[in-house]
Coordinates of C-alpha atoms and ligand atoms in Angstrom, one line a residue:
Chain A
M1 CA -127.1 -52.2 -0.6
A2 CA -127.7 -56.3 -0.8
L3 CA -126.0 -59.4 -2.5
K4 CA -129.6 -59.4 -3.6
D5 CA -129.3 -56.3 -5.3
F6 CA -126.2 -57.8 -7.1
P7 CA -126.6 -57.8 -11.1
R8 CA -127.3 -60.8 -12.3
E9 CA -125.3 -61.4 -15.6
E10 CA -121.5 -63.6 -15.8
Y11 CA -118.8 -61.6 -17.4
V12 CA -116.4 -64.6 -16.1
L13 CA -117.2 -67.6 -17.9
Q14 CA -117.2 -71.1 -16.3
G15 CA -114.6 -73.5 -17.5
N16 CA -111.6 -71.1 -16.9
A17 CA -107.8 -71.8 -16.2
A18 CA -107.6 -70.6 -12.5
C19 CA -107.1 -72.6 -10.0
A20 CA -110.1 -73.6 -7.6
G21 CA -110.3 -70.8 -4.9
C22 CA -108.8 -67.9 -6.4
P23 CA -109.6 -64.9 -4.8
A24 CA -109.0 -63.1 -8.9
T25 CA -111.8 -65.0 -10.8
M26 CA -113.3 -64.1 -6.7
A27 CA -113.4 -61.0 -7.6
L28 CA -113.4 -59.9 -10.9
R29 CA -116.3 -61.7 -10.8
T30 CA -118.2 -58.4 -9.2
V31 CA -116.5 -55.9 -10.4
L32 CA -117.7 -56.7 -14.3
K33 CA -120.9 -57.0 -12.3
A34 CA -120.0 -53.6 -10.8
L35 CA -119.1 -52.1 -14.4
G36 CA -121.2 -54.1 -16.8
K37 CA -121.7 -54.9 -20.7
K38 CA -119.9 -52.2 -21.7
T39 CA -116.6 -52.2 -20.4
V40 CA -112.9 -53.4 -22.1
M41 CA -110.8 -55.1 -20.1
V42 CA -106.6 -54.6 -20.5
V43 CA -104.8 -56.9 -19.0
P44 CA -101.0 -57.7 -19.0
A45 CA -98.7 -60.6 -18.7
C46 CA -100.4 -62.1 -14.8
C47 CA -102.6 -65.2 -13.8
T48 CA -105.5 -63.4 -15.0
A49 CA -103.7 -63.9 -18.8
V50 CA -103.7 -67.3 -18.3
I51 CA -107.6 -67.7 -16.5
Q52 CA -108.4 -65.9 -20.1
S53 CA -107.4 -69.6 -21.7
L54 CA -105.9 -69.9 -24.7
Y55 CA -106.5 -69.2 -28.4
P56 CA -109.5 -69.6 -29.8
T57 CA -111.5 -69.3 -26.7
C58 CA -111.8 -66.8 -23.9
S59 CA -113.0 -66.7 -20.9
F60 CA -114.2 -63.2 -20.6
D61 CA -117.1 -62.1 -22.0
I62 CA -116.0 -58.3 -22.8
P63 CA -113.8 -57.6 -25.0
V64 CA -110.0 -57.7 -23.7
M65 CA -106.8 -56.7 -24.6
N66 CA -103.7 -58.1 -23.4
I67 CA -100.2 -56.6 -23.1
A68 CA -96.3 -57.0 -22.7
F69 CA -96.5 -56.7 -18.6
E70 CA -94.9 -53.3 -18.1
A71 CA -97.7 -51.8 -20.7
C72 CA -101.1 -52.4 -19.5
A73 CA -102.2 -48.5 -18.4
A74 CA -100.1 -47.7 -21.4
G75 CA -102.6 -49.3 -23.1
A76 CA -105.7 -48.9 -21.2
S77 CA -104.4 -44.8 -22.4
G78 CA -104.8 -46.3 -25.8
I79 CA -108.0 -47.6 -25.6
R80 CA -109.3 -44.9 -24.6
A81 CA -108.4 -42.8 -27.5
A82 CA -109.7 -44.6 -29.5
L83 CA -113.1 -45.1 -27.5
D84 CA -113.4 -41.8 -27.6
Q85 CA -112.3 -40.9 -31.0
Q86 CA -115.5 -43.4 -32.0
G87 CA -117.9 -40.8 -29.7
K88 CA -117.9 -43.8 -26.6
H89 CA -117.9 -42.1 -24.1
D90 CA -119.7 -43.6 -21.9
H91 CA -117.4 -46.7 -22.1
T92 CA -115.3 -48.1 -19.2
V93 CA -111.9 -48.9 -19.2
L94 CA -110.1 -51.6 -16.6
S95 CA -107.1 -52.2 -16.5
W96 CA -106.4 -55.7 -14.3
A97 CA -103.3 -56.5 -13.8
G98 CA -101.5 -58.7 -10.5
D99 CA -99.2 -57.2 -8.2
G100 CA -95.9 -57.8 -9.9
G101 CA -97.4 -55.3 -12.8
T102 CA -98.8 -52.4 -11.1
Y103 CA -96.3 -52.4 -7.4
D104 CA -92.9 -53.1 -9.6
I105 CA -92.7 -53.4 -13.4
G106 CA -95.9 -51.5 -14.5
L107 CA -95.5 -48.3 -12.2
Q108 CA -93.8 -46.0 -14.3
A109 CA -97.0 -46.9 -17.5
L110 CA -99.1 -46.4 -14.5
S111 CA -97.6 -43.3 -13.1
G112 CA -97.7 -41.9 -16.2
A113 CA -101.8 -42.5 -17.2
L114 CA -102.5 -41.0 -14.0
E115 CA -100.8 -38.0 -14.1
R116 CA -102.0 -37.3 -17.8
Q117 CA -105.7 -37.8 -16.2
T118 CA -106.6 -41.0 -18.7
N119 CA -110.0 -41.4 -17.9
F120 CA -109.5 -45.4 -16.7
I121 CA -109.9 -47.6 -14.1
Y122 CA -107.0 -49.5 -12.8
I123 CA -107.4 -52.6 -10.0
C124 CA -104.9 -53.6 -9.0
Y125 CA -105.5 -57.2 -7.2
N126 CA -102.5 -57.9 -4.7
N127 CA -101.8 -61.2 -4.3
Q128 CA -98.5 -60.7 -2.5
I129 CA -96.5 -62.6 -5.4
Y130 CA -95.3 -63.1 -8.7
S131 CA -98.1 -66.0 -9.2
N132 CA -98.2 -66.6 -12.6
T133 CA -94.4 -67.8 -13.2
G134 CA -94.4 -70.0 -9.7
I135 CA -94.7 -67.6 -6.6
Q136 CA -91.7 -65.0 -7.3
R137 CA -91.3 -62.2 -4.1
S138 CA -93.0 -58.7 -5.7
G139 CA -92.6 -54.9 -4.2
A140 CA -95.8 -56.3 -2.2
T141 CA -94.5 -59.2 -1.0
P142 CA -94.8 -58.7 2.8
K143 CA -91.6 -59.4 5.4
G144 CA -91.4 -62.8 6.3
A145 CA -92.9 -64.2 3.4
W146 CA -91.3 -67.6 1.6
T147 CA -91.4 -67.4 -2.1
T148 CA -89.4 -69.4 -4.7
T149 CA -86.5 -65.7 -4.6
T150 CA -86.7 -65.3 -0.6
V151 CA -87.0 -68.7 1.1
G152 CA -85.5 -67.9 3.8
G153 CA -88.4 -65.3 4.0
K154 CA -88.6 -62.0 2.4
Q155 CA -85.9 -59.4 4.4
E156 CA -87.3 -56.2 2.6
F157 CA -91.4 -54.4 4.0
R158 CA -93.5 -54.4 1.1
K159 CA -94.1 -51.5 -0.5
D160 CA -97.1 -48.3 0.1
M161 CA -98.3 -48.3 -2.9
S162 CA -101.8 -46.4 -2.4
E163 CA -99.7 -43.3 -0.4
I164 CA -98.1 -43.5 -4.3
I165 CA -101.0 -44.0 -5.7
R166 CA -102.3 -41.1 -4.2
A167 CA -99.6 -38.6 -4.8
H168 CA -100.5 -38.6 -7.9
H169 CA -103.6 -36.3 -6.6
L170 CA -106.4 -38.6 -8.8
P171 CA -110.6 -38.1 -7.9
Y172 CA -110.8 -41.6 -7.3
A173 CA -108.1 -44.2 -5.0
A174 CA -109.5 -47.5 -2.7
Q175 CA -108.8 -50.7 -0.8
A176 CA -110.8 -53.8 -0.9
S177 CA -111.0 -56.9 -0.7
A178 CA -111.4 -59.6 -2.1
S179 CA -113.2 -60.9 0.7
R180 CA -115.5 -58.2 0.9
P181 CA -117.7 -58.5 -2.0
L182 CA -120.5 -55.3 -0.7
D183 CA -117.8 -53.5 -0.1
L184 CA -116.2 -53.9 -3.3
F185 CA -118.9 -53.7 -5.7
E186 CA -119.4 -50.2 -4.3
K187 CA -116.0 -49.0 -4.7
V188 CA -116.1 -49.6 -8.5
K189 CA -119.9 -48.6 -8.9
K190 CA -118.4 -44.8 -6.9
A191 CA -115.0 -45.0 -9.2
K192 CA -117.4 -46.1 -12.4
D193 CA -118.6 -42.7 -12.0
I194 CA -116.2 -40.5 -11.7
K195 CA -114.4 -38.6 -14.4
G196 CA -110.3 -39.3 -15.0
P197 CA -108.0 -41.8 -13.3
R198 CA -109.0 -44.1 -11.0
Y199 CA -107.4 -47.1 -9.2
I200 CA -108.2 -49.1 -6.4
E201 CA -106.4 -52.7 -5.0
I202 CA -108.0 -55.8 -4.2
L203 CA -106.1 -58.0 -1.8
A204 CA -106.7 -61.6 -3.4
P205 CA -105.4 -63.8 -1.3
C206 CA -104.4 -67.1 -3.2
P207 CA -104.2 -70.4 -1.9
P208 CA -101.5 -71.7 -4.0
G209 CA -99.1 -68.8 -3.6
W210 CA -99.3 -67.9 0.7
R211 CA -99.8 -72.0 0.5
F212 CA -103.6 -72.5 2.6
G213 CA -106.0 -74.8 1.7
M214 CA -108.2 -73.3 -1.2
E215 CA -111.5 -73.7 0.8
K216 CA -110.2 -70.8 3.1
T217 CA -109.9 -67.8 0.5
V218 CA -112.2 -65.8 2.1
E219 CA -111.4 -66.3 5.4
M220 CA -108.0 -65.1 4.6
G221 CA -108.6 -62.0 3.2
D222 CA -110.8 -61.5 6.7
L223 CA -108.5 -61.7 8.6
A224 CA -105.5 -59.7 6.5
I225 CA -108.2 -56.9 7.5
D226 CA -109.5 -57.9 11.4
T227 CA -105.3 -57.8 11.7
G228 CA -104.2 -54.7 10.4
A229 CA -102.3 -55.8 7.4
Y230 CA -104.6 -54.6 5.6
A231 CA -106.9 -51.7 5.6
L232 CA -110.0 -50.9 3.9
F233 CA -110.0 -47.1 2.5
E234 CA -111.6 -44.6 0.0
S235 CA -109.2 -41.6 -1.3
I236 CA -111.8 -39.5 -3.3
D237 CA -109.9 -35.9 -3.8
D238 CA -107.6 -36.6 -1.8
N239 CA -109.9 -36.8 1.3
V240 CA -109.0 -41.1 2.6
V241 CA -111.8 -42.3 4.8
F242 CA -111.2 -45.3 5.6
N243 CA -114.4 -48.1 6.6
G244 CA -115.7 -51.2 7.5
K245 CA -113.2 -52.6 10.8
S246 CA -110.4 -51.1 9.4
K247 CA -112.7 -47.8 10.3
L248 CA -113.1 -48.9 14.1
I249 CA -108.9 -49.6 13.9
L250 CA -108.5 -46.6 13.0
E251 CA -110.7 -45.0 15.8
E252 CA -109.6 -47.3 18.1
K253 CA -112.5 -48.5 18.7
I254 CA -110.9 -52.0 19.0
K255 CA -107.9 -53.4 19.5
P256 CA -107.0 -55.1 15.5
K257 CA -105.9 -58.5 16.6
P258 CA -102.3 -59.8 16.4
I259 CA -100.8 -60.5 13.4
E260 CA -100.3 -63.8 14.4
E261 CA -103.5 -64.8 13.1
W262 CA -103.5 -64.0 10.2
I263 CA -99.6 -65.1 9.3
K264 CA -99.5 -68.5 10.8
N265 CA -101.8 -70.0 8.9
Q266 CA -100.1 -69.3 6.2
G267 CA -97.8 -71.9 5.3
R268 CA -95.6 -69.2 3.8
F269 CA -95.2 -67.8 7.1
K270 CA -94.6 -71.2 8.4
H271 CA -90.4 -71.0 9.2
L272 CA -91.4 -68.0 12.0
F273 CA -93.4 -70.8 14.1
Y274 CA -91.3 -74.4 13.1
P275 CA -88.8 -75.7 14.3
K276 CA -88.8 -72.9 16.3
R277 CA -90.2 -69.3 16.6
D278 CA -88.9 -66.6 15.2
E279 CA -89.4 -64.2 18.2
K280 CA -87.4 -61.4 17.1
C281 CA -89.3 -61.5 13.5
L282 CA -92.6 -61.9 14.5
A283 CA -91.9 -59.3 16.7
E284 CA -90.8 -56.3 13.9
I285 CA -94.0 -57.8 11.3
Q286 CA -96.0 -56.4 14.4
E287 CA -94.6 -53.6 15.2
H288 CA -94.4 -52.9 11.6
Y289 CA -98.2 -53.2 10.8
D290 CA -98.3 -51.3 14.8
Q291 CA -96.6 -48.3 12.3
M292 CA -98.6 -48.3 9.9
W293 CA -101.5 -47.8 11.7
D294 CA -100.0 -44.8 13.9
R295 CA -98.8 -43.3 10.9
Y296 CA -102.5 -44.1 9.5
R297 CA -104.1 -41.7 12.4
K298 CA -101.4 -39.1 12.1
E299 CA -102.0 -38.2 9.0
Y300 CA -106.3 -39.8 8.3
L301 CA -107.6 -38.8 11.7
Chain B
M1 CA -121.6 -62.3 -32.2
K2 CA -119.9 -60.0 -34.7
K3 CA -116.7 -62.2 -36.1
Y4 CA -114.1 -60.8 -37.7
D5 CA -112.5 -61.7 -41.0
I6 CA -109.0 -61.1 -40.2
T7 CA -105.7 -63.0 -39.6
S8 CA -104.8 -62.4 -36.1
C9 CA -105.4 -63.7 -32.6
I10 CA -108.7 -62.4 -31.7
S11 CA -110.6 -65.3 -29.2
Y12 CA -113.8 -64.8 -29.1
P13 CA -116.3 -65.4 -25.4
E14 CA -116.7 -69.5 -25.0
E15 CA -117.6 -71.4 -22.0
G16 CA -115.5 -74.9 -21.0
A17 CA -112.7 -73.2 -22.4
M18 CA -110.3 -75.3 -20.4
G19 CA -113.1 -78.3 -20.7
K20 CA -115.2 -79.6 -17.8
T21 CA -113.3 -78.7 -14.9
G22 CA -115.3 -80.5 -12.8
S23 CA -113.3 -83.3 -13.4
W24 CA -110.5 -81.3 -11.3
R25 CA -112.4 -82.0 -8.0
V26 CA -111.9 -83.9 -5.6
F27 CA -114.1 -83.5 -3.1
R28 CA -118.0 -82.5 -4.0
P29 CA -119.7 -79.8 -2.3
T30 CA -123.5 -81.2 -1.7
L31 CA -126.5 -78.6 -0.8
D32 CA -129.2 -79.1 1.5
I33 CA -131.6 -77.1 0.3
K34 CA -133.7 -77.1 3.4
K35 CA -131.0 -75.5 5.4
C36 CA -130.2 -73.1 2.6
V37 CA -132.0 -69.6 4.2
K38 CA -131.2 -67.7 0.5
C39 CA -128.6 -65.2 1.2
L40 CA -126.8 -65.7 -2.1
R41 CA -123.0 -65.8 0.1
C42 CA -122.0 -69.2 -1.6
W43 CA -123.2 -67.1 -5.4
I44 CA -121.0 -64.3 -5.1
F45 CA -117.8 -66.0 -3.4
C46 CA -117.7 -69.1 -5.5
P47 CA -114.5 -68.1 -7.3
E48 CA -116.2 -70.3 -11.0
G49 CA -119.5 -69.0 -11.2
S50 CA -120.7 -72.3 -10.5
I51 CA -123.4 -71.1 -8.1
K52 CA -126.3 -71.1 -10.5
R53 CA -128.5 -68.6 -8.7
N54 CA -132.3 -69.3 -9.3
K55 CA -135.2 -66.4 -9.8
D56 CA -136.5 -66.7 -6.8
D57 CA -132.3 -66.9 -5.2
T58 CA -132.8 -70.3 -4.6
V59 CA -129.1 -71.6 -5.3
E60 CA -127.7 -75.1 -7.8
I61 CA -124.4 -76.0 -8.3
N62 CA -123.8 -76.8 -11.5
Y63 CA -121.0 -79.8 -11.3
D64 CA -119.6 -79.9 -14.8
Y65 CA -117.7 -75.8 -13.8
C66 CA -116.9 -76.5 -10.2
K67 CA -113.5 -77.1 -9.1
G68 CA -114.4 -77.9 -5.9
C69 CA -112.2 -76.0 -3.9
G70 CA -115.0 -75.4 -0.5
V71 CA -115.1 -72.0 -1.0
C72 CA -119.1 -72.0 -0.9
A73 CA -119.2 -74.8 2.1
N74 CA -117.0 -72.9 3.9
V75 CA -118.9 -69.2 3.6
C76 CA -122.3 -70.8 4.1
K77 CA -123.2 -69.6 7.5
V78 CA -126.4 -71.8 8.3
K79 CA -124.0 -75.0 6.6
A80 CA -126.2 -76.1 3.7
I81 CA -123.0 -77.5 2.0
T82 CA -121.0 -80.0 3.1
M83 CA -117.8 -81.3 1.0
K84 CA -117.8 -85.3 0.1
R85 CA -115.1 -87.0 -1.3
E86 CA -116.3 -88.0 -4.9
N87 CA -115.8 -91.5 -4.6
E88 CA -118.5 -91.8 -1.6
K89 CA -121.4 -92.6 -2.1
K90 CA -123.9 -89.9 -2.1
Ligands
LIG1 C1 -91.0 -57.9 -19.6 C2 -91.5 -59.6 -19.0 N1 -90.4 -60.1 -17.3 C3 -91.4 -61.3 -17.2 C4 -92.1 -61.5 -17.8 C5 -92.9 -63.7 -17.2 N2 -94.0 -63.0 -16.4 C6 -95.0 -63.0 -17.0 S1 -96.6 -63.8 -15.9 C7 -95.1 -62.6 -14.8 C8 -95.9 -62.2 -13.4 C9 -97.0 -61.8 -12.7 O1 -97.3 -61.2 -11.5 P1 -98.2 -60.2 -10.9 O2 -98.3 -59.1 -12.4 O3 -98.0 -59.9 -9.1 O4 -99.4 -61.1 -11.2 P2 -99.8 -62.0 -11.2 O5 -99.0 -63.9 -12.1 O6 -99.8 -62.8 -9.0 O7 -101.5 -62.8 -11.1 C10 -94.1 -62.8 -15.3 C11 -92.5 -62.6 -14.5 C12 -93.0 -61.0 -18.5 N3 -94.1 -62.2 -19.8 N4 -92.7 -60.0 -19.3
LIG2 S1 -102.1 -68.6 -8.3 FE1 -103.4 -67.3 -6.9 S2 -103.9 -65.8 -8.0 FE2 -102.8 -67.0 -9.8 S3 -104.9 -68.1 -10.8 FE3 -103.9 -69.4 -8.8 S4 -104.9 -69.1 -7.3 FE4 -105.6 -67.5 -9.1
LIG3 S1 -117.2 -75.6 -4.2 FE1 -116.0 -74.4 -5.3 S2 -116.3 -74.3 -7.8 FE2 -117.6 -75.6 -6.5 S3 -119.6 -74.7 -6.3 FE3 -118.3 -74.3 -3.9 S4 -117.6 -72.7 -4.3 FE4 -118.5 -73.0 -6.4
LIG4 S1 -124.3 -69.9 1.5 FE1 -125.3 -71.6 2.4 S2 -128.0 -69.7 2.5 FE2 -126.5 -68.6 1.3 S3 -127.6 -69.7 0.0 FE3 -125.3 -70.2 -0.1 S4 -125.9 -72.2 0.5 FE4 -128.0 -71.1 1.4

């Protein structure tokens, strides 16, 4: 598989409302290329509901249903049932929600749909904040990060959502990144051909939310992987397989770059460096990721 | 496209739903086609889908909608795309 083999069809139309440099549209273009035309998307309150643009127009060239913030997976369950009633078993139902709508407010609806074995794909594009409403903290916001509700930097570590998902023992779960379209495409393709509940999280570095220049969206995603702040893996029937650089980090074939290499490029962590380095917080953050990898090694190596 | 004859909030797909977003641009990506190796990185990474992929995998930029983010210039490994201020002489 190479970029040349990617379908040419575009389902995200130009002239939409996304910010310049948006990771959500970047990833969604690849996701919909992998899923194709026979896809129905369910979008709760999040940036994507804005990106779609205003009534009576829509910037996505597939059917989309908008639904309340907490109800994305419940709405998808309903769409699935309706399509099945019509005999449209070959249509994919895609829930597409932000991390606020996934880690926090949509969690119970998502857990319910996974437990009911709903035949759908749930994708969380994780920009680590509630960005649509102007950058508030979410359960996915990493420790130390500034948001408008954590002005001195978030005190807590992020929640390990993939572990919560995996506890539902679903046939497919994965972590991917907007900065790795080939990997993302292959994961979505694989998920598409599996029946039952499937979950994919996509790391989505958000320029206005993370405070970096809008040309650096891809760089920020790659650096998150290189520093071990984020891992690429798949879980198929409970078997976890790491891939890309994350596999090499897991197997200790390469050392992850220091976490500072990732965070120093983002204005949301600026207070950890200026006017004076916050050595304590920086050390805690590094230790957190070291521990995460130790745990991964214990469980998945 | 099929339109539904019911009174409800149904929107229909349309290019340029938010207008010609090319007007957002401060910097303009300019492509030196001689340097391009047709790797398609700019095409897949453009958040807007404003890089047109031709049949022979050469690329073109659609300035009607390109928002000027600079992602394409940043991901191009052979530096075939450079960002220039809009009001600079082309
Ligand atoms: C019940 C409810 N509470 C609050 C809101 C306001 N609201 C709309 S979108 C949003 C943030 C969404 O964040 P996230 O899910 O992370 O997606 P993102 O905006 O980052 O894409 C909030 C708080 C709402 N629409 N409904
Ligand atoms: S705030 Fe971030 S995720 Fe939302 S539209 Fe802008 S760039 Fe995309
Ligand atoms: S500057 Fe941004 S929007 Fe314009 S073509 Fe390049 S990547 Fe696309
Ligand atoms: S990234 Fe550069 S080399 Fe590759 S297709 Fe685009 S312009 Fe050509």
